[in-house]
Amino acid sequence: MQIPTTNLVLVFLFALHYVNRAIVYPMRMSADSQGVPLLVAACAAAITTLNGYLQCFHLTQIVRHPPLTSSLELDNLSRWAGICLFFVGMGANVHADGVLRNLRRRNDDGDDGGNEQDGTTTTTRRHRRHRQHHRQRAYHIPRSPLFARVSCPNFLGEIIEWFGYSMASGFSLPSVAFLLYTMSNLIPRGIAHHEWYLRKFDDYPIERKWAVLPYVV
Ligand SMILES: NC(=O)c1ccc[n+]([C@@H]2O[C@H](COP(=O)([O-])OP(=O)(O)OC[C@H]3O[C@@H](n4cnc5c(N)ncnc54)[C@H](OP(=O)(O)O)[C@@H]3O)[C@@H](O)[C@H]2O)c1
Ligand SMILES: *[C@@H]1O[C@H](CO)[C@@H](O)[C@H](O)[C@H]1NC(C)=O
């Protein structure tokens, strides 16, 4: 069976996200990031494998999406809008992940203002290693326009991405299921991050009122 071009476009969007998430993101992330428990990583791998199979099986064996043209009829327009939203969301996600990564990096090699001399004694060296350990775990308030209103624009970007993918898929059942899964995963996580920021920083920006979705949650 010849796979329609629209289906291939959707497979491409899906694969593009995972080239970033599975290859580029891990290679760029700081080695000092907090570890992930094995069970969590195993669950994520299992779910992502299952979902990848589901999305691609549906797109290559089940559904035949109509061709995308420049016609101004609603279904064409909304699918093009979905593709645009996918890229907007992915741009926001990658940018916000980069801001967070730089916060983590700043801790790794940052000069915290200590004025100790060259560590020649073991005590000094141990002391420094101890301080470095704390520096690596230091958290900062992210500053970037994307963080103006929400604490987790990386999660918001990811949700916009999969909303766009779903819209470009004509809101097919598997694409909507994946969108709901992503939201039920990232919204509670975002709320937890937001509350943590509010507890941890007295000077947390007051305009940053929302966890993930502006004016919603
Ligand atoms: N589709 C899905 O269901 C799904 C599920 C999970 C994740 N994701 C995506 O995967 C990406 C990463 O997610 P995540 O939950 O790991 O993100 P995260 O908790 O925000 O952490 C991302 C990285 O930034 C660092 N970081 C975060 N906040 C920081 C701060 N205030 N100061 C200094 N460093 C900070 C973290 O360091 P530490 O590790 O040291 O804390 C970590 O290395 C996101 O783009 C997300 O959308 C998607
Ligand atoms: C887009 O419009 C063309 C007609 O120009 C139509 O054949 C096609 O089915 C439409 N595609 C979608 C996704 O609705």
PDB file of C-alpha atoms and ligand atoms in Angstrom:
ATOM      1  CA  MET A   1       0.000   0.000   0.000  1.00  0.00           C
ATOM      2  CA  GLN A   2       1.313   3.402  -0.988  1.00  0.00           C
ATOM      3  CA  ILE A   3       1.472   5.652   2.081  1.00  0.00           C
ATOM      4  CA  PRO A   4      -0.166   9.064   1.499  1.00  0.00           C
ATOM      5  CA  THR A   5       2.148  12.088   1.687  1.00  0.00           C
ATOM      6  CA  THR A   6       0.196  13.616   4.579  1.00  0.00           C
ATOM      7  CA  ASN A   7       0.812  10.443   6.595  1.00  0.00           C
ATOM      8  CA  LEU A   8       4.533  10.678   5.848  1.00  0.00           C
ATOM      9  CA  VAL A   9       4.597  14.302   6.969  1.00  0.00           C
ATOM     10  CA  LEU A  10       3.075  13.237  10.292  1.00  0.00           C
ATOM     11  CA  VAL A  11       5.585  10.403  10.711  1.00  0.00           C
ATOM     12  CA  PHE A  12       8.321  12.925   9.991  1.00  0.00           C
ATOM     13  CA  LEU A  13       7.072  15.349  12.703  1.00  0.00           C
ATOM     14  CA  PHE A  14       6.866  12.529  15.213  1.00  0.00           C
ATOM     15  CA  ALA A  15      10.375  11.286  14.367  1.00  0.00           C
ATOM     16  CA  LEU A  16      11.802  14.812  14.428  1.00  0.00           C
ATOM     17  CA  HIS A  17      10.687  15.237  18.026  1.00  0.00           C
ATOM     18  CA  TYR A  18      12.401  12.025  19.073  1.00  0.00           C
ATOM     19  CA  VAL A  19      15.635  12.805  17.225  1.00  0.00           C
ATOM     20  CA  ASN A  20      15.810  15.756  19.592  1.00  0.00           C
ATOM     21  CA  ARG A  21      14.505  14.013  22.714  1.00  0.00           C
ATOM     22  CA  ALA A  22      16.433  10.760  22.388  1.00  0.00           C
ATOM     23  CA  ILE A  23      19.683  11.909  20.737  1.00  0.00           C
ATOM     24  CA  VAL A  24      20.292  15.678  20.821  1.00  0.00           C
ATOM     25  CA  TYR A  25      18.849  16.455  24.276  1.00  0.00           C
ATOM     26  CA  PRO A  26      20.793  13.740  26.168  1.00  0.00           C
ATOM     27  CA  MET A  27      24.028  14.655  24.395  1.00  0.00           C
ATOM     28  CA  ARG A  28      23.678  18.319  25.300  1.00  0.00           C
ATOM     29  CA  MET A  29      22.491  17.858  28.868  1.00  0.00           C
ATOM     30  CA  SER A  30      24.853  18.454  31.743  1.00  0.00           C
ATOM     31  CA  ALA A  31      26.503  15.377  33.183  1.00  0.00           C
ATOM     32  CA  ASP A  32      25.686  16.787  36.609  1.00  0.00           C
ATOM     33  CA  SER A  33      21.930  16.672  36.133  1.00  0.00           C
ATOM     34  CA  GLN A  34      20.110  14.800  38.816  1.00  0.00           C
ATOM     35  CA  GLY A  35      19.848  11.108  37.955  1.00  0.00           C
ATOM     36  CA  VAL A  36      16.570   9.444  36.992  1.00  0.00           C
ATOM     37  CA  PRO A  37      15.467   6.325  38.927  1.00  0.00           C
ATOM     38  CA  LEU A  38      15.805   3.187  36.815  1.00  0.00           C
ATOM     39  CA  LEU A  39      12.132   2.299  37.201  1.00  0.00           C
ATOM     40  CA  VAL A  40      11.061   5.724  35.913  1.00  0.00           C
ATOM     41  CA  ALA A  41      13.437   5.455  32.940  1.00  0.00           C
ATOM     42  CA  ALA A  42      12.208   1.913  32.206  1.00  0.00           C
ATOM     43  CA  CYS A  43       8.559   3.034  32.312  1.00  0.00           C
ATOM     44  CA  ALA A  44       9.306   5.987  30.045  1.00  0.00           C
ATOM     45  CA  ALA A  45      11.109   3.706  27.586  1.00  0.00           C
ATOM     46  CA  ALA A  46       8.246   1.179  27.588  1.00  0.00           C
ATOM     47  CA  ILE A  47       5.550   3.833  27.116  1.00  0.00           C
ATOM     48  CA  THR A  48       7.490   5.647  24.399  1.00  0.00           C
ATOM     49  CA  THR A  49       8.143   2.401  22.517  1.00  0.00           C
ATOM     50  CA  LEU A  50       4.502   1.401  22.724  1.00  0.00           C
ATOM     51  CA  ASN A  51       3.337   4.861  21.670  1.00  0.00           C
ATOM     52  CA  GLY A  52       5.841   5.053  18.815  1.00  0.00           C
ATOM     53  CA  TYR A  53       4.584   1.710  17.557  1.00  0.00           C
ATOM     54  CA  LEU A  54       0.957   2.791  17.933  1.00  0.00           C
ATOM     55  CA  GLN A  55       1.395   6.142  16.132  1.00  0.00           C
ATOM     56  CA  CYS A  56       3.443   4.660  13.290  1.00  0.00           C
ATOM     57  CA  PHE A  57       1.254   1.568  12.880  1.00  0.00           C
ATOM     58  CA  HIS A  58      -1.784   3.811  12.619  1.00  0.00           C
ATOM     59  CA  LEU A  59      -0.070   6.174  10.158  1.00  0.00           C
ATOM     60  CA  THR A  60       1.403   3.474   7.929  1.00  0.00           C
ATOM     61  CA  GLN A  61      -1.216   0.687   8.083  1.00  0.00           C
ATOM     62  CA  ILE A  62      -4.591   2.067   9.100  1.00  0.00           C
ATOM     63  CA  VAL A  63      -5.466   5.630   8.244  1.00  0.00           C
ATOM     64  CA  ARG A  64      -5.270   7.444   4.879  1.00  0.00           C
ATOM     65  CA  HIS A  65      -5.108  11.183   5.452  1.00  0.00           C
ATOM     66  CA  PRO A  66      -6.338  13.364   2.558  1.00  0.00           C
ATOM     67  CA  PRO A  67      -3.687  15.375   0.679  1.00  0.00           C
ATOM     68  CA  LEU A  68      -2.662  18.771   2.009  1.00  0.00           C
ATOM     69  CA  THR A  69      -3.192  21.536  -0.525  1.00  0.00           C
ATOM     70  CA  SER A  70      -3.292  25.307  -0.493  1.00  0.00           C
ATOM     71  CA  SER A  71      -7.107  25.220  -0.640  1.00  0.00           C
ATOM     72  CA  LEU A  72      -8.708  27.586   1.855  1.00  0.00           C
ATOM     73  CA  GLU A  73     -11.210  24.985   2.959  1.00  0.00           C
ATOM     74  CA  LEU A  74     -11.300  24.452   6.725  1.00  0.00           C
ATOM     75  CA  ASP A  75      -9.794  20.974   7.036  1.00  0.00           C
ATOM     76  CA  ASN A  76      -6.740  21.927   4.953  1.00  0.00           C
ATOM     77  CA  LEU A  77      -6.254  25.166   6.873  1.00  0.00           C
ATOM     78  CA  SER A  78      -6.523  23.540  10.291  1.00  0.00           C
ATOM     79  CA  ARG A  79      -4.028  20.838   9.374  1.00  0.00           C
ATOM     80  CA  TRP A  80      -1.521  23.417   8.155  1.00  0.00           C
ATOM     81  CA  ALA A  81      -2.108  25.386  11.353  1.00  0.00           C
ATOM     82  CA  GLY A  82      -1.435  22.172  13.293  1.00  0.00           C
ATOM     83  CA  ILE A  83       1.905  21.709  11.531  1.00  0.00           C
ATOM     84  CA  CYS A  84       2.841  25.323  12.366  1.00  0.00           C
ATOM     85  CA  LEU A  85       1.832  24.834  16.009  1.00  0.00           C
ATOM     86  CA  PHE A  86       3.987  21.727  16.164  1.00  0.00           C
ATOM     87  CA  PHE A  87       7.046  23.768  15.168  1.00  0.00           C
ATOM     88  CA  VAL A  88       6.155  26.687  17.452  1.00  0.00           C
ATOM     89  CA  GLY A  89       5.780  24.259  20.375  1.00  0.00           C
ATOM     90  CA  MET A  90       8.975  22.433  19.562  1.00  0.00           C
ATOM     91  CA  GLY A  91      10.858  25.746  19.273  1.00  0.00           C
ATOM     92  CA  ALA A  92       9.586  26.822  22.697  1.00  0.00           C
ATOM     93  CA  ASN A  93      10.386  23.424  24.198  1.00  0.00           C
ATOM     94  CA  VAL A  94      13.941  23.342  22.857  1.00  0.00           C
ATOM     95  CA  HIS A  95      14.585  26.971  23.794  1.00  0.00           C
ATOM     96  CA  ALA A  96      13.261  26.590  27.348  1.00  0.00           C
ATOM     97  CA  ASP A  97      15.182  23.334  27.841  1.00  0.00           C
ATOM     98  CA  GLY A  98      18.281  25.277  26.747  1.00  0.00           C
ATOM     99  CA  VAL A  99      17.670  28.000  29.335  1.00  0.00           C
ATOM    100  CA  LEU A 100      17.368  25.355  32.075  1.00  0.00           C
ATOM    101  CA  ARG A 101      20.448  23.553  30.829  1.00  0.00           C
ATOM    102  CA  ASN A 102      22.449  26.779  31.029  1.00  0.00           C
ATOM    103  CA  LEU A 103      21.324  27.305  34.627  1.00  0.00           C
ATOM    104  CA  ARG A 104      22.633  23.863  35.457  1.00  0.00           C
ATOM    105  CA  ARG A 105      25.900  24.529  33.593  1.00  0.00           C
ATOM    106  CA  ARG A 106      26.433  27.859  35.325  1.00  0.00           C
ATOM    107  CA  ASN A 107      26.564  25.924  38.590  1.00  0.00           C
ATOM    108  CA  ASP A 108      29.079  23.440  37.282  1.00  0.00           C
ATOM    109  CA  ASP A 109      31.985  25.752  36.584  1.00  0.00           C
ATOM    110  CA  GLY A 110      30.763  28.934  38.245  1.00  0.00           C
ATOM    111  CA  ASP A 111      32.944  30.909  40.622  1.00  0.00           C
ATOM    112  CA  ASP A 112      30.899  31.232  43.751  1.00  0.00           C
ATOM    113  CA  GLY A 113      33.095  34.001  45.100  1.00  0.00           C
ATOM    114  CA  GLY A 114      35.154  31.814  47.423  1.00  0.00           C
ATOM    115  CA  ASN A 115      38.662  33.155  47.929  1.00  0.00           C
ATOM    116  CA  GLU A 116      40.498  30.117  49.185  1.00  0.00           C
ATOM    117  CA  GLN A 117      44.078  29.620  47.980  1.00  0.00           C
ATOM    118  CA  ASP A 118      45.221  26.728  45.817  1.00  0.00           C
ATOM    119  CA  GLY A 119      44.023  23.610  47.605  1.00  0.00           C
ATOM    120  CA  THR A 120      47.223  22.069  48.854  1.00  0.00           C
ATOM    121  CA  THR A 121      45.876  20.388  51.948  1.00  0.00           C
ATOM    122  CA  THR A 122      43.447  17.491  51.937  1.00  0.00           C
ATOM    123  CA  THR A 123      41.039  19.376  54.160  1.00  0.00           C
ATOM    124  CA  THR A 124      40.832  22.256  51.709  1.00  0.00           C
ATOM    125  CA  ARG A 125      40.364  19.877  48.823  1.00  0.00           C
ATOM    126  CA  ARG A 126      37.657  17.958  50.613  1.00  0.00           C
ATOM    127  CA  HIS A 127      36.042  21.207  51.599  1.00  0.00           C
ATOM    128  CA  ARG A 128      36.089  22.377  48.018  1.00  0.00           C
ATOM    129  CA  ARG A 129      34.665  19.113  46.721  1.00  0.00           C
ATOM    130  CA  HIS A 130      31.925  19.403  49.284  1.00  0.00           C
ATOM    131  CA  ARG A 131      31.135  22.926  48.141  1.00  0.00           C
ATOM    132  CA  GLN A 132      31.268  21.911  44.504  1.00  0.00           C
ATOM    133  CA  HIS A 133      28.756  19.196  45.247  1.00  0.00           C
ATOM    134  CA  HIS A 134      26.395  21.802  46.627  1.00  0.00           C
ATOM    135  CA  ARG A 135      27.069  24.145  43.748  1.00  0.00           C
ATOM    136  CA  GLN A 136      26.115  21.426  41.247  1.00  0.00           C
ATOM    137  CA  ARG A 137      22.778  21.028  42.950  1.00  0.00           C
ATOM    138  CA  ALA A 138      22.105  24.746  43.178  1.00  0.00           C
ATOM    139  CA  TYR A 139      18.908  25.936  41.511  1.00  0.00           C
ATOM    140  CA  HIS A 140      18.223  29.370  40.088  1.00  0.00           C
ATOM    141  CA  ILE A 141      15.207  31.291  38.867  1.00  0.00           C
ATOM    142  CA  PRO A 142      15.171  30.931  35.058  1.00  0.00           C
ATOM    143  CA  ARG A 143      15.131  34.327  33.296  1.00  0.00           C
ATOM    144  CA  SER A 144      13.917  34.452  29.723  1.00  0.00           C
ATOM    145  CA  PRO A 145      10.821  35.946  28.041  1.00  0.00           C
ATOM    146  CA  LEU A 146       9.298  32.475  27.705  1.00  0.00           C
ATOM    147  CA  PHE A 147       9.311  32.201  31.499  1.00  0.00           C
ATOM    148  CA  ALA A 148       7.462  35.503  31.945  1.00  0.00           C
ATOM    149  CA  ARG A 149       4.076  33.983  32.836  1.00  0.00           C
ATOM    150  CA  VAL A 150       4.662  30.284  33.360  1.00  0.00           C
ATOM    151  CA  SER A 151       7.170  28.322  35.417  1.00  0.00           C
ATOM    152  CA  CYS A 152       7.524  25.460  32.907  1.00  0.00           C
ATOM    153  CA  PRO A 153       7.450  26.756  29.310  1.00  0.00           C
ATOM    154  CA  ASN A 154       9.340  23.618  28.263  1.00  0.00           C
ATOM    155  CA  PHE A 155       6.297  21.561  29.270  1.00  0.00           C
ATOM    156  CA  LEU A 156       3.935  24.099  27.686  1.00  0.00           C
ATOM    157  CA  GLY A 157       5.947  23.881  24.447  1.00  0.00           C
ATOM    158  CA  GLU A 158       5.737  20.099  24.488  1.00  0.00           C
ATOM    159  CA  ILE A 159       1.957  20.215  24.992  1.00  0.00           C
ATOM    160  CA  ILE A 160       1.587  22.723  22.112  1.00  0.00           C
ATOM    161  CA  GLU A 161       3.711  20.401  19.973  1.00  0.00           C
ATOM    162  CA  TRP A 162       1.452  17.403  20.478  1.00  0.00           C
ATOM    163  CA  PHE A 163      -1.668  19.529  20.172  1.00  0.00           C
ATOM    164  CA  GLY A 164      -0.341  20.653  16.771  1.00  0.00           C
ATOM    165  CA  TYR A 165       0.450  17.082  15.805  1.00  0.00           C
ATOM    166  CA  SER A 166      -3.057  16.051  16.810  1.00  0.00           C
ATOM    167  CA  MET A 167      -4.630  18.929  14.879  1.00  0.00           C
ATOM    168  CA  ALA A 168      -2.526  18.062  11.798  1.00  0.00           C
ATOM    169  CA  SER A 169      -3.793  14.475  12.212  1.00  0.00           C
ATOM    170  CA  GLY A 170      -7.406  15.657  12.056  1.00  0.00           C
ATOM    171  CA  PHE A 171      -7.634  14.819  15.774  1.00  0.00           C
ATOM    172  CA  SER A 172      -7.305  11.092  15.125  1.00  0.00           C
ATOM    173  CA  LEU A 173      -7.869   8.836  18.139  1.00  0.00           C
ATOM    174  CA  PRO A 174      -4.192   7.818  18.643  1.00  0.00           C
ATOM    175  CA  SER A 175      -2.962  11.405  18.345  1.00  0.00           C
ATOM    176  CA  VAL A 176      -5.541  12.691  20.856  1.00  0.00           C
ATOM    177  CA  ALA A 177      -4.711   9.816  23.211  1.00  0.00           C
ATOM    178  CA  PHE A 178      -1.047  10.800  23.105  1.00  0.00           C
ATOM    179  CA  LEU A 179      -1.896  14.457  23.700  1.00  0.00           C
ATOM    180  CA  LEU A 180      -3.957  13.523  26.777  1.00  0.00           C
ATOM    181  CA  TYR A 181      -1.178  11.283  28.032  1.00  0.00           C
ATOM    182  CA  THR A 182       1.379  14.095  27.656  1.00  0.00           C
ATOM    183  CA  MET A 183      -0.869  16.565  29.467  1.00  0.00           C
ATOM    184  CA  SER A 184      -1.622  14.204  32.317  1.00  0.00           C
ATOM    185  CA  ASN A 185       2.108  13.687  32.680  1.00  0.00           C
ATOM    186  CA  LEU A 186       3.443  17.225  32.340  1.00  0.00           C
ATOM    187  CA  ILE A 187       0.722  19.294  34.037  1.00  0.00           C
ATOM    188  CA  PRO A 188       1.058  17.649  37.489  1.00  0.00           C
ATOM    189  CA  ARG A 189       4.839  17.724  37.120  1.00  0.00           C
ATOM    190  CA  GLY A 190       4.679  21.409  36.180  1.00  0.00           C
ATOM    191  CA  ILE A 191       2.434  22.183  39.166  1.00  0.00           C
ATOM    192  CA  ALA A 192       4.929  20.470  41.465  1.00  0.00           C
ATOM    193  CA  HIS A 193       7.802  22.485  39.940  1.00  0.00           C
ATOM    194  CA  HIS A 194       5.834  25.733  40.259  1.00  0.00           C
ATOM    195  CA  GLU A 195       5.036  25.114  43.923  1.00  0.00           C
ATOM    196  CA  TRP A 196       8.637  24.185  44.571  1.00  0.00           C
ATOM    197  CA  TYR A 197       9.840  27.469  43.005  1.00  0.00           C
ATOM    198  CA  LEU A 198       7.373  29.459  45.150  1.00  0.00           C
ATOM    199  CA  ARG A 199       8.545  27.710  48.320  1.00  0.00           C
ATOM    200  CA  LYS A 200      12.216  27.965  47.492  1.00  0.00           C
ATOM    201  CA  PHE A 201      12.543  31.555  46.215  1.00  0.00           C
ATOM    202  CA  ASP A 202      11.133  34.503  48.172  1.00  0.00           C
ATOM    203  CA  ASP A 203      11.884  36.758  45.216  1.00  0.00           C
ATOM    204  CA  TYR A 204      10.100  34.558  42.668  1.00  0.00           C
ATOM    205  CA  PRO A 205       8.590  36.881  39.985  1.00  0.00           C
ATOM    206  CA  ILE A 206       4.957  37.592  40.901  1.00  0.00           C
ATOM    207  CA  GLU A 207       3.907  37.770  37.230  1.00  0.00           C
ATOM    208  CA  ARG A 208       4.897  34.126  36.912  1.00  0.00           C
ATOM    209  CA  LYS A 209       1.574  32.954  38.252  1.00  0.00           C
ATOM    210  CA  TRP A 210       0.988  29.828  36.219  1.00  0.00           C
ATOM    211  CA  ALA A 211       2.634  26.434  36.234  1.00  0.00           C
ATOM    212  CA  VAL A 212       2.164  25.329  32.618  1.00  0.00           C
ATOM    213  CA  LEU A 213      -0.937  26.694  30.858  1.00  0.00           C
ATOM    214  CA  PRO A 214      -1.369  30.484  31.191  1.00  0.00           C
ATOM    215  CA  TYR A 215      -4.723  31.448  32.775  1.00  0.00           C
ATOM    216  CA  VAL A 216      -5.567  27.781  33.357  1.00  0.00           C
ATOM    217  CA  VAL A 217      -3.119  26.013  35.618  1.00  0.00           C
TER     218      VAL A 217
HETATM  219  N1  LIG B   1       5.957  13.899  26.534  1.00  0.00           N
HETATM  220  C1  LIG B   1       6.099  13.623  27.841  1.00  0.00           C
HETATM  221  O1  LIG B   1       5.217  13.044  28.435  1.00  0.00           O
HETATM  222  C2  LIG B   1       7.340  14.033  28.578  1.00  0.00           C
HETATM  223  C3  LIG B   1       7.635  13.465  29.813  1.00  0.00           C
HETATM  224  C4  LIG B   1       8.784  13.877  30.516  1.00  0.00           C
HETATM  225  C5  LIG B   1       9.617  14.845  29.961  1.00  0.00           C
HETATM  226  N2  LIG B   1       9.330  15.381  28.754  1.00  0.00           N
HETATM  227  C6  LIG B   1      10.193  16.452  28.193  1.00  0.00           C
HETATM  228  O2  LIG B   1      11.554  16.211  28.505  1.00  0.00           O
HETATM  229  C7  LIG B   1      12.225  17.445  28.821  1.00  0.00           C
HETATM  230  C8  LIG B   1      12.891  17.384  30.190  1.00  0.00           C
HETATM  231  O3  LIG B   1      11.917  17.151  31.195  1.00  0.00           O
HETATM  232  P1  LIG B   1      12.281  17.149  32.756  1.00  0.00           P
HETATM  233  O4  LIG B   1      11.033  16.789  33.461  1.00  0.00           O
HETATM  234  O5  LIG B   1      13.525  16.370  32.973  1.00  0.00           O
HETATM  235  O6  LIG B   1      12.632  18.725  32.965  1.00  0.00           O
HETATM  236  P2  LIG B   1      13.195  19.471  34.242  1.00  0.00           P
HETATM  237  O7  LIG B   1      12.826  18.745  35.472  1.00  0.00           O
HETATM  238  O8  LIG B   1      12.773  20.879  34.104  1.00  0.00           O
HETATM  239  O9  LIG B   1      14.800  19.374  34.133  1.00  0.00           O
HETATM  240  C9  LIG B   1      15.503  19.644  32.940  1.00  0.00           C
HETATM  241  C10 LIG B   1      16.991  19.963  33.256  1.00  0.00           C
HETATM  242  O10 LIG B   1      17.105  21.322  33.714  1.00  0.00           O
HETATM  243  C11 LIG B   1      17.678  21.384  35.014  1.00  0.00           C
HETATM  244  N3  LIG B   1      16.904  22.397  35.768  1.00  0.00           N
HETATM  245  C12 LIG B   1      15.553  22.503  35.825  1.00  0.00           C
HETATM  246  N4  LIG B   1      15.194  23.561  36.577  1.00  0.00           N
HETATM  247  C13 LIG B   1      16.344  24.139  37.019  1.00  0.00           C
HETATM  248  C14 LIG B   1      16.646  25.277  37.849  1.00  0.00           C
HETATM  249  N5  LIG B   1      15.663  26.047  38.341  1.00  0.00           N
HETATM  250  N6  LIG B   1      17.932  25.571  38.115  1.00  0.00           N
HETATM  251  C15 LIG B   1      18.914  24.803  37.595  1.00  0.00           C
HETATM  252  N7  LIG B   1      18.708  23.726  36.799  1.00  0.00           N
HETATM  253  C16 LIG B   1      17.440  23.387  36.516  1.00  0.00           C
HETATM  254  C17 LIG B   1      17.530  20.000  35.597  1.00  0.00           C
HETATM  255  O11 LIG B   1      18.582  19.774  36.500  1.00  0.00           O
HETATM  256  P3  LIG B   1      18.468  18.590  37.663  1.00  0.00           P
HETATM  257  O12 LIG B   1      18.208  17.330  36.898  1.00  0.00           O
HETATM  258  O13 LIG B   1      19.786  18.576  38.316  1.00  0.00           O
HETATM  259  O14 LIG B   1      17.332  18.948  38.543  1.00  0.00           O
HETATM  260  C18 LIG B   1      17.620  19.122  34.355  1.00  0.00           C
HETATM  261  O15 LIG B   1      18.967  18.888  33.994  1.00  0.00           O
HETATM  262  C19 LIG B   1      11.170  18.544  28.698  1.00  0.00           C
HETATM  263  O16 LIG B   1      11.303  19.145  27.435  1.00  0.00           O
HETATM  264  C20 LIG B   1       9.850  17.811  28.776  1.00  0.00           C
HETATM  265  O17 LIG B   1       8.846  18.476  28.046  1.00  0.00           O
HETATM  266  C21 LIG B   1       8.206  14.995  28.057  1.00  0.00           C
HETATM  267  C1  LIG B   2      -7.532  19.859   0.831  1.00  0.00           C
HETATM  268  O1  LIG B   2      -8.222  20.324  -0.291  1.00  0.00           O
HETATM  269  C2  LIG B   2      -8.232  19.425  -1.415  1.00  0.00           C
HETATM  270  C3  LIG B   2      -8.905  20.152  -2.550  1.00  0.00           C
HETATM  271  O2  LIG B   2      -8.111  21.235  -2.949  1.00  0.00           O
HETATM  272  C4  LIG B   2      -8.959  18.168  -1.024  1.00  0.00           C
HETATM  273  O3  LIG B   2      -8.920  17.228  -2.095  1.00  0.00           O
HETATM  274  C5  LIG B   2      -8.278  17.553   0.178  1.00  0.00           C
HETATM  275  O4  LIG B   2      -9.021  16.445   0.665  1.00  0.00           O
HETATM  276  C6  LIG B   2      -8.161  18.569   1.324  1.00  0.00           C
HETATM  277  N1  LIG B   2      -7.322  18.023   2.344  1.00  0.00           N
HETATM  278  C7  LIG B   2      -7.694  17.910   3.609  1.00  0.00           C
HETATM  279  C8  LIG B   2      -6.668  17.446   4.582  1.00  0.00           C
HETATM  280  O5  LIG B   2      -8.827  18.181   3.963  1.00  0.00           O
END
